[in-house]
Amino acid sequence: MRILLNTDKLGVKQYFYIRNRGAVNMNFGTVGTGWITDAFIEASKESEGFEHTAVYSRTADKAKGFAEKHKVRQFFTDLKTMAASDHLDAVYIASPNALHFEHVVTFLEQKKHVICEKPIFSNLSEWKAAYRAAADSGVYLFEAMRNVHSPNLTSLQEGLQQIGHIRSMILPFVQYSSRYDKYLQGEAPNIFTTKFSGGALVDLGVYPLSLAIELFGKPGEASYFPVKLDSGVDGSGTLVLEYPDFTGTILCSKITQSSNTCEIHGERGTLVFENAGDMYRPRVVVNGSQEEVLLRADEHPNNMVYEIREFARIIDSVDMDAYKRLKQLSYDVLAITEKVRNENGIMFGSEK
């Protein structure tokens, strides 16, 4: 049985369909059959609130095979039929970036909560239309940006209090893609094409960018210096964030490799951690000392569990303040990536 709740905390009247409050248990489907969907499904098994009950793929063989792999009975090859199902409450979407908007709105219009893998959309025009559709249908729309839900974020915030006035920051997410080999062989993998809204910034750079905004707020200015491929996307690039008292540097790449150790430099010490997507081994190195002071850390092998738990909590408790914060973060990240892309002539298929 669903309960109809009315809230007006976002400035527009919204109605949220949930099951019994305090015991939210939603059936969710998945769109996409890649490794990221596998990881989300596995994480959902450790998170109360969501039960995987359906899958979608364009071909029957792939849909059936993915359903059997995850021991799910329902599979669909028609997206609208899946969205209209009375047996689904929510959906996780991990289709190619350029298809996110169409897929998301299809489910929102059928009053299904949507969790969409980052980058949520190609541009702000899509973002605004989709969130309006969510408000009109009275359902939630979340961007699956896993790092901002990790308990390690709290450790980083605590570490910042120990290193004094912040003067600089470097956050790399440099990870060689096996699909780049295919690109070099003349193929056109989705992530290396403008048609499917690909590139290093929107695929990897959004992790450190989201983290920077969570820690320091939206920067006053942002500039991007990409290494553009013949396909028109950025294979790698340097994103410079200007704050009142310091400049932050984000490195992102799908055509080179790095250890991805992140550093935030203060006048009394340096906050160090591994990988902007995981934030593992957070520690402080005090100036004048080589000793590392380890901070509290969670090393869960699949930190998607935290975003799933938070989404379930927000829906169950109707926490509109938390929802509004996540919505604003999603907007701020997309506003920056769209701005710097346009400044560098990186135009996606839907924008040409």
Coordinates of C-alpha atoms in Angstrom, one line a residue:
M1 CA 0.0 0.0 0.0
R2 CA 1.3 3.4 -0.9
I3 CA 0.9 6.6 1.1
L4 CA 0.4 9.9 -0.7
L5 CA 2.4 12.7 1.0
N6 CA 2.3 16.4 0.3
T7 CA 5.2 18.7 0.8
D8 CA 5.9 22.2 -0.4
K9 CA 9.5 22.6 0.8
L10 CA 11.0 23.1 -2.6
G11 CA 8.7 26.0 -3.6
V12 CA 6.4 23.8 -5.7
K13 CA 3.7 21.4 -4.5
Q14 CA 5.0 17.9 -4.7
Y15 CA 3.4 14.5 -3.9
F16 CA 5.7 11.6 -3.0
Y17 CA 4.5 8.1 -3.3
I18 CA 6.2 5.8 -0.7
R19 CA 5.3 2.6 1.0
N20 CA 5.0 2.5 4.8
R21 CA 7.2 5.2 6.3
G22 CA 9.9 3.7 8.5
A23 CA 9.9 0.5 6.5
V24 CA 10.5 1.7 2.9
N25 CA 10.9 -1.3 0.6
M26 CA 10.8 -0.4 -3.1
N27 CA 11.1 -2.7 -6.1
F28 CA 13.6 -1.2 -8.5
G29 CA 14.6 -2.0 -12.1
T30 CA 17.8 -1.4 -13.9
V31 CA 18.5 0.1 -17.3
G32 CA 22.0 -0.8 -18.6
T33 CA 23.9 -4.1 -18.4
G34 CA 27.5 -2.9 -17.9
W35 CA 29.8 -3.4 -14.9
I36 CA 28.5 -0.3 -13.1
T37 CA 25.0 -1.8 -13.1
D38 CA 26.4 -5.0 -11.6
A39 CA 28.1 -3.0 -8.9
F40 CA 24.9 -1.1 -8.1
I41 CA 22.9 -4.3 -7.9
E42 CA 25.5 -5.9 -5.5
A43 CA 25.5 -2.8 -3.4
S44 CA 21.7 -2.8 -3.2
K45 CA 21.9 -6.2 -1.5
E46 CA 23.6 -4.6 1.5
S47 CA 21.2 -1.7 1.6
E48 CA 17.7 -1.8 3.1
G49 CA 15.0 -0.2 1.1
F50 CA 15.6 -1.5 -2.5
E51 CA 14.9 -4.9 -4.0
H52 CA 16.0 -5.6 -7.6
T53 CA 13.1 -7.0 -9.6
A54 CA 13.5 -6.1 -13.3
V55 CA 16.0 -5.4 -16.0
Y56 CA 16.0 -3.7 -19.4
S57 CA 18.1 -4.1 -22.5
R58 CA 17.3 -3.4 -26.1
T59 CA 17.8 -7.0 -27.1
A60 CA 15.9 -10.0 -25.6
D61 CA 18.9 -12.2 -25.4
K62 CA 20.9 -9.6 -23.4
A63 CA 17.9 -8.7 -21.2
K64 CA 17.2 -12.3 -20.4
G65 CA 20.8 -13.1 -19.8
F66 CA 21.3 -10.2 -17.4
A67 CA 18.1 -11.1 -15.6
E68 CA 19.2 -14.7 -15.2
K69 CA 22.6 -13.5 -14.0
H70 CA 21.0 -11.6 -11.2
K71 CA 18.2 -14.0 -10.5
V72 CA 15.5 -11.6 -11.6
R73 CA 12.3 -12.8 -13.1
Q74 CA 11.2 -9.7 -15.1
F75 CA 13.0 -8.4 -18.1
F76 CA 12.0 -5.9 -20.7
T77 CA 13.0 -4.8 -24.2
D78 CA 10.6 -1.9 -24.4
L79 CA 11.4 1.0 -22.1
K80 CA 7.9 2.5 -22.0
T81 CA 6.4 -0.9 -21.0
M82 CA 8.8 -1.2 -18.2
A83 CA 8.2 2.4 -17.0
A84 CA 4.4 1.7 -16.9
S85 CA 4.8 -1.4 -14.8
D86 CA 2.8 -1.4 -11.5
H87 CA 5.5 -3.7 -10.1
L88 CA 8.2 -1.1 -10.1
D89 CA 8.7 1.8 -7.7
A90 CA 12.1 3.0 -8.9
V91 CA 14.8 2.6 -11.5
Y92 CA 18.5 2.8 -11.7
I93 CA 19.7 4.1 -15.1
A94 CA 23.2 3.5 -16.4
S95 CA 22.7 3.8 -20.2
P96 CA 25.1 5.8 -22.4
N97 CA 25.3 9.4 -21.3
A98 CA 23.4 10.9 -24.2
L99 CA 20.4 8.6 -23.6
H100 CA 20.0 9.6 -19.9
F101 CA 17.5 12.4 -20.5
E102 CA 15.1 10.3 -22.6
H103 CA 15.3 7.3 -20.3
V104 CA 15.0 9.4 -17.1
V105 CA 11.9 11.3 -18.3
T106 CA 10.2 8.1 -19.5
F107 CA 10.2 6.8 -16.0
L108 CA 9.5 10.1 -14.2
E109 CA 6.4 10.6 -16.3
Q110 CA 5.2 7.2 -15.0
K111 CA 5.8 8.3 -11.4
K112 CA 8.8 6.2 -10.8
H113 CA 11.7 7.4 -8.6
V114 CA 14.9 7.6 -10.7
I115 CA 18.5 7.1 -9.7
C116 CA 20.7 8.1 -12.7
E117 CA 24.3 7.4 -13.0
K118 CA 26.7 10.3 -13.4
P119 CA 26.9 12.5 -15.4
I120 CA 23.2 12.8 -14.9
F121 CA 22.6 14.8 -18.2
S122 CA 24.5 16.4 -21.0
N123 CA 23.5 20.0 -20.2
L124 CA 21.4 22.2 -18.0
S125 CA 18.5 22.4 -20.4
E126 CA 18.0 18.6 -19.9
W127 CA 18.6 19.0 -16.2
K128 CA 15.9 21.6 -15.8
A129 CA 13.3 19.7 -17.9
A130 CA 13.9 16.5 -16.0
Y131 CA 13.7 18.0 -12.5
R132 CA 10.5 19.7 -13.5
A133 CA 9.1 16.4 -14.7
A134 CA 10.1 14.9 -11.3
A135 CA 8.3 17.7 -9.5
D136 CA 5.2 17.4 -11.6
S137 CA 5.0 13.6 -11.0
G138 CA 5.8 13.9 -7.3
V139 CA 8.8 11.6 -7.4
Y140 CA 12.5 11.9 -6.6
L141 CA 15.4 12.2 -9.1
F142 CA 18.9 11.4 -7.8
E143 CA 22.3 11.6 -9.5
A144 CA 24.4 8.6 -8.5
M145 CA 27.6 10.5 -7.4
R146 CA 28.9 7.9 -5.0
N147 CA 31.8 9.7 -3.4
V148 CA 29.8 12.5 -1.8
H149 CA 27.8 9.9 0.3
S150 CA 30.9 8.1 1.6
P151 CA 31.6 8.4 5.4
N152 CA 35.1 9.2 4.3
L153 CA 33.8 12.7 3.3
T154 CA 33.3 13.4 7.0
S155 CA 36.8 12.4 7.7
L156 CA 38.1 14.8 5.0
Q157 CA 36.0 17.6 6.5
E158 CA 37.5 16.9 9.9
G159 CA 41.0 16.7 8.4
L160 CA 40.6 20.2 6.9
Q161 CA 40.2 21.6 10.4
Q162 CA 43.7 20.4 11.2
I163 CA 45.8 21.8 8.3
G164 CA 45.1 25.5 8.7
H165 CA 44.4 28.0 6.0
I166 CA 43.9 26.3 2.6
R167 CA 46.3 27.5 -0.1
S168 CA 46.2 24.9 -2.9
M169 CA 44.6 21.6 -3.9
I170 CA 45.3 18.9 -6.5
L171 CA 42.7 16.2 -7.2
P172 CA 43.6 13.8 -10.0
F173 CA 41.4 11.2 -11.5
V174 CA 43.6 9.8 -14.2
Q175 CA 42.6 6.3 -15.4
Y176 CA 43.6 4.7 -18.7
S177 CA 40.6 3.3 -20.4
S178 CA 40.8 0.0 -22.2
R179 CA 38.3 1.4 -24.7
Y180 CA 41.0 3.9 -25.8
D181 CA 42.8 1.0 -27.4
K182 CA 39.7 0.4 -29.5
Y183 CA 39.6 4.1 -30.3
L184 CA 43.2 4.0 -31.5
Q185 CA 42.3 1.0 -33.7
G186 CA 39.6 3.1 -35.5
E187 CA 36.6 2.1 -33.5
A188 CA 34.2 4.7 -31.9
P189 CA 33.5 3.6 -28.2
N190 CA 30.6 5.7 -26.8
I191 CA 32.8 7.4 -24.2
F192 CA 35.1 8.8 -26.8
T193 CA 32.4 10.3 -29.0
T194 CA 30.5 13.6 -28.8
K195 CA 27.4 11.8 -30.1
F196 CA 27.1 9.9 -26.8
S197 CA 28.3 12.9 -24.6
G198 CA 31.7 11.4 -23.7
G199 CA 35.1 12.6 -22.6
A200 CA 37.3 12.6 -19.6
L201 CA 35.7 15.6 -17.8
V202 CA 32.2 14.3 -17.7
D203 CA 33.2 10.7 -17.1
L204 CA 36.0 11.1 -14.5
G205 CA 36.4 14.8 -13.7
V206 CA 33.0 15.1 -12.2
Y207 CA 34.2 13.0 -9.2
P208 CA 36.9 15.4 -8.0
L209 CA 34.7 18.4 -9.0
S210 CA 31.8 17.2 -6.9
L211 CA 34.2 16.6 -4.0
A212 CA 35.7 20.1 -4.3
I213 CA 32.2 21.7 -4.3
E214 CA 31.2 19.6 -1.3
L215 CA 34.3 20.6 0.7
F216 CA 34.6 24.3 -0.4
G217 CA 31.5 25.3 -2.2
K218 CA 31.1 26.4 -5.8
P219 CA 34.2 28.1 -7.1
G220 CA 34.1 31.7 -8.3
E221 CA 35.6 30.8 -11.7
A222 CA 36.4 27.6 -13.5
S223 CA 38.7 27.1 -16.6
Y224 CA 39.4 24.0 -18.5
F225 CA 42.5 23.1 -20.6
P226 CA 41.6 19.9 -22.5
V227 CA 43.6 17.5 -24.7
K228 CA 41.1 17.1 -27.5
L229 CA 40.9 14.0 -29.6
D230 CA 40.0 13.9 -33.3
S231 CA 36.6 12.7 -32.3
G232 CA 35.9 16.0 -30.6
V233 CA 36.0 14.9 -27.0
D234 CA 38.6 15.6 -24.4
G235 CA 40.8 12.6 -23.8
S236 CA 42.3 14.3 -20.8
G237 CA 42.4 17.8 -19.3
T238 CA 43.2 20.2 -16.5
L239 CA 40.3 21.9 -14.7
V240 CA 41.3 25.0 -12.6
L241 CA 39.0 26.1 -9.9
E242 CA 39.4 29.6 -8.4
Y243 CA 38.4 30.2 -4.8
P244 CA 38.9 33.4 -2.9
D245 CA 42.1 32.3 -1.1
F246 CA 43.4 29.4 -3.2
T247 CA 43.4 27.8 -6.6
G248 CA 42.5 24.1 -7.0
T249 CA 43.6 21.9 -9.8
I250 CA 41.7 18.8 -11.1
L251 CA 43.4 16.4 -13.5
C252 CA 41.2 14.0 -15.4
S253 CA 42.2 11.6 -18.2
K254 CA 41.1 8.4 -19.9
I255 CA 44.3 8.2 -22.0
T256 CA 46.9 8.1 -19.3
Q257 CA 47.4 6.6 -15.9
S258 CA 48.2 7.9 -12.4
S259 CA 48.4 6.8 -8.8
N260 CA 45.6 9.3 -8.2
T261 CA 46.8 10.5 -4.8
C262 CA 45.0 13.6 -3.8
E263 CA 46.4 16.5 -1.8
I264 CA 44.9 19.6 -0.1
H265 CA 47.6 21.9 1.1
G266 CA 47.1 24.1 4.2
E267 CA 49.5 26.4 6.1
R268 CA 49.8 23.9 8.9
G269 CA 49.8 20.6 7.0
T270 CA 48.5 18.6 4.1
L271 CA 45.4 16.4 3.8
V272 CA 46.2 13.4 1.7
F273 CA 43.9 10.6 0.4
E274 CA 43.7 8.1 -2.4
N275 CA 41.4 8.5 -5.3
A276 CA 38.7 11.2 -5.5
G277 CA 36.1 8.6 -6.1
D278 CA 36.8 6.5 -3.0
M279 CA 38.8 8.8 -0.7
Y280 CA 40.6 5.9 0.8
R281 CA 43.3 6.2 3.5
P282 CA 42.6 9.9 4.5
R283 CA 45.5 11.2 6.5
V284 CA 47.2 14.4 7.6
V285 CA 50.9 15.2 7.3
V286 CA 51.8 18.1 9.6
N287 CA 54.3 20.6 8.2
G288 CA 57.8 19.9 9.3
S289 CA 57.1 16.2 9.9
Q290 CA 57.0 13.1 7.8
E291 CA 54.6 11.4 10.1
E292 CA 51.2 10.6 8.7
V293 CA 48.2 10.8 11.1
L294 CA 45.5 8.5 9.8
L295 CA 42.0 9.7 10.0
R296 CA 38.9 7.6 10.5
A297 CA 38.2 5.7 7.2
D298 CA 35.8 3.2 5.7
E299 CA 37.4 1.0 3.1
H300 CA 34.2 -0.7 1.8
P301 CA 35.1 -2.4 -1.5
N302 CA 31.8 -1.0 -3.0
N303 CA 31.0 2.4 -1.7
M304 CA 27.9 2.6 -3.8
V305 CA 26.2 1.1 -0.7
Y306 CA 26.2 4.6 0.9
E307 CA 24.4 6.4 -1.9
I308 CA 21.7 3.7 -2.0
R309 CA 21.2 3.9 1.7
E310 CA 21.0 7.7 1.6
F311 CA 18.5 7.7 -1.3
A312 CA 16.3 5.2 0.6
R313 CA 16.6 7.3 3.8
I314 CA 15.6 10.5 2.0
I315 CA 12.5 8.8 0.4
D316 CA 11.5 7.1 3.6
S317 CA 11.8 10.2 5.8
V318 CA 10.8 12.7 3.1
D319 CA 14.0 14.7 3.9
M320 CA 13.5 17.5 1.5
D321 CA 16.5 19.5 2.9
A322 CA 18.9 16.7 2.0
Y323 CA 17.2 16.2 -1.4
K324 CA 17.5 19.9 -2.1
R325 CA 21.3 19.9 -1.3
L326 CA 21.9 16.9 -3.6
K327 CA 19.9 18.6 -6.3
Q328 CA 21.9 21.8 -6.0
L329 CA 25.2 19.9 -6.1
S330 CA 24.1 18.2 -9.3
Y331 CA 23.2 21.5 -10.8
D332 CA 26.5 23.2 -9.8
V333 CA 28.6 20.4 -11.3
L334 CA 26.7 20.3 -14.6
A335 CA 26.8 24.1 -14.8
I336 CA 30.6 24.1 -14.6
T337 CA 31.2 21.2 -17.0
E338 CA 28.8 22.7 -19.6
K339 CA 30.4 26.1 -19.3
V340 CA 34.0 24.9 -19.8
R341 CA 33.0 22.5 -22.5
N342 CA 31.4 25.3 -24.5
E343 CA 34.4 27.5 -24.0
N344 CA 36.6 24.8 -25.6
G345 CA 34.3 23.9 -28.4
I346 CA 33.4 20.5 -27.0
M347 CA 29.8 20.2 -28.2
F348 CA 27.7 17.1 -27.6
G349 CA 25.5 15.5 -30.2
S350 CA 22.2 17.0 -28.9
E351 CA 23.8 20.5 -28.8
K352 CA 25.0 20.7 -32.4

